[in-house]
Amino acid sequence: MRGHGTGTAVIPAERWRDEERGGVHALPVAAGIHLGTDRAGRPVSVPALGGTGTRIGVLGESLFGRLFALRLLAAGARVTASTRVPDQWSGVRLAAGDRLEFAEGEGIGDWPDRTPAPPTVESGPQALISDRRRPPPAASAAGPWRTVLHVTRAVPRHSRFWGGADAVLTLDAQFAPMAARVLGQDAGRLAAALAPGEIALFRPAAGTAEVLRPDVSPGETALLTPGTPQARRGG
């Protein structure tokens, strides 16, 4: 149809023909959580909340687990915390509402207690953050739309969770010996050369590593350290 003026009358009618679709297919893309910027200023993210399960190991302090939980919550995940220090999660709890739960005792129980789903579908993706000495079961991340992160200063030997991790983060040069034990001497040397404030991200399956500085917003800082003056000011 042709015509003058405005509205749909000026749009020619067309019929969709199957033979014109060609070979176009929708494919899943890599999803991730932003961590910071590398030495060249490029953004760096770690896989999470995708159509396949993700295991992340972190050598460092439990604070990082709470930071990562905040970003998972912001991306639409329901988070379960298995933690030795539940009182330190008060700021995260304030931001999360009913999307944050705590596992009782040392184990993770029947996690996840809801079927993980894509963002905005039912309860959405599921994430487990643990700072317990014992890593979560390796099978806990076996399934779509679930992310499991274990943060610790010392990895148990022969850990199946860490042995199959999709990503390993080393938060400080002091953890270089542990990085060498888990990932090999090259990883240990890279971690040992980290400058203050830098962290190393290893992707074992790809055999790659990146050095970055984390980006932490003032709002995240306030939630992670609720007793500071900044947090009391609401900034």
mmCIF file of C-alpha atoms in Angstrom, residues 55-60 150 154-172 175-192 194 199-210:
data_model
loop_
_atom_site.group_PDB
_atom_site.id
_atom_site.type_symbol
_atom_site.label_atom_id
_atom_site.label_comp_id
_atom_site.label_asym_id
_atom_site.label_seq_id
_atom_site.Cartn_x
_atom_site.Cartn_y
_atom_site.Cartn_z
ATOM 1 C CA ARG A 55 32.505 -22.604 38.935
ATOM 2 C CA ILE A 56 34.674 -19.751 40.198
ATOM 3 C CA GLY A 57 37.519 -20.112 42.686
ATOM 4 C CA VAL A 58 38.882 -17.070 44.526
ATOM 5 C CA LEU A 59 42.137 -16.963 46.485
ATOM 6 C CA GLY A 60 41.674 -14.164 48.964
ATOM 7 C CA HIS A 150 34.242 -20.407 46.588
ATOM 8 C CA ALA A 154 43.873 -22.123 51.250
ATOM 9 C CA VAL A 155 42.552 -24.685 48.769
ATOM 10 C CA PRO A 156 42.292 -28.285 50.004
ATOM 11 C CA ARG A 157 44.424 -30.689 48.017
ATOM 12 C CA HIS A 158 42.690 -32.728 45.311
ATOM 13 C CA SER A 159 39.612 -30.485 45.322
ATOM 14 C CA ARG A 160 37.269 -31.470 42.496
ATOM 15 C CA PHE A 161 35.617 -28.052 42.607
ATOM 16 C CA TRP A 162 38.875 -26.178 42.088
ATOM 17 C CA GLY A 163 40.252 -28.762 39.686
ATOM 18 C CA GLY A 164 37.443 -28.016 37.257
ATOM 19 C CA ALA A 165 36.981 -24.290 37.920
ATOM 20 C CA ASP A 166 36.032 -22.147 34.931
ATOM 21 C CA ALA A 167 37.822 -19.152 36.422
ATOM 22 C CA VAL A 168 40.297 -18.628 39.265
ATOM 23 C CA LEU A 169 41.004 -15.236 40.799
ATOM 24 C CA THR A 170 44.084 -14.421 42.868
ATOM 25 C CA LEU A 171 43.453 -11.263 44.866
ATOM 26 C CA ASP A 172 46.966 -10.492 46.075
ATOM 27 C CA PHE A 175 48.498 -15.942 47.499
ATOM 28 C CA ALA A 176 51.030 -16.725 44.760
ATOM 29 C CA PRO A 177 52.233 -19.993 46.361
ATOM 30 C CA MET A 178 48.651 -21.270 46.500
ATOM 31 C CA ALA A 179 48.062 -20.181 42.898
ATOM 32 C CA ALA A 180 51.164 -22.131 41.890
ATOM 33 C CA ARG A 181 49.889 -25.234 43.674
ATOM 34 C CA VAL A 182 46.452 -25.016 42.075
ATOM 35 C CA LEU A 183 47.347 -23.804 38.568
ATOM 36 C CA GLY A 184 51.079 -24.360 38.092
ATOM 37 C CA GLN A 185 54.314 -22.414 38.374
ATOM 38 C CA ASP A 186 53.542 -19.943 35.577
ATOM 39 C CA ALA A 187 50.402 -18.858 37.414
ATOM 40 C CA GLY A 188 52.368 -18.558 40.618
ATOM 41 C CA ARG A 189 54.948 -16.301 38.985
ATOM 42 C CA LEU A 190 52.245 -14.065 37.511
ATOM 43 C CA ALA A 191 50.506 -13.790 40.872
ATOM 44 C CA ALA A 192 53.770 -13.036 42.660
ATOM 45 C CA LEU A 194 50.970 -8.414 41.126
ATOM 46 C CA ILE A 199 44.284 -9.120 40.914
ATOM 47 C CA ALA A 200 44.882 -11.946 38.461
ATOM 48 C CA LEU A 201 42.132 -13.746 36.569
ATOM 49 C CA PHE A 202 42.991 -17.174 35.204
ATOM 50 C CA ARG A 203 40.838 -19.094 32.729
ATOM 51 C CA PRO A 204 42.253 -22.635 33.039
ATOM 52 C CA ALA A 205 40.426 -24.215 30.103
ATOM 53 C CA ALA A 206 41.673 -21.535 27.718
ATOM 54 C CA GLY A 207 45.108 -21.313 29.322
ATOM 55 C CA THR A 208 44.874 -17.523 29.554
ATOM 56 C CA ALA A 209 45.404 -14.981 32.319
ATOM 57 C CA GLU A 210 44.664 -11.288 32.797
#
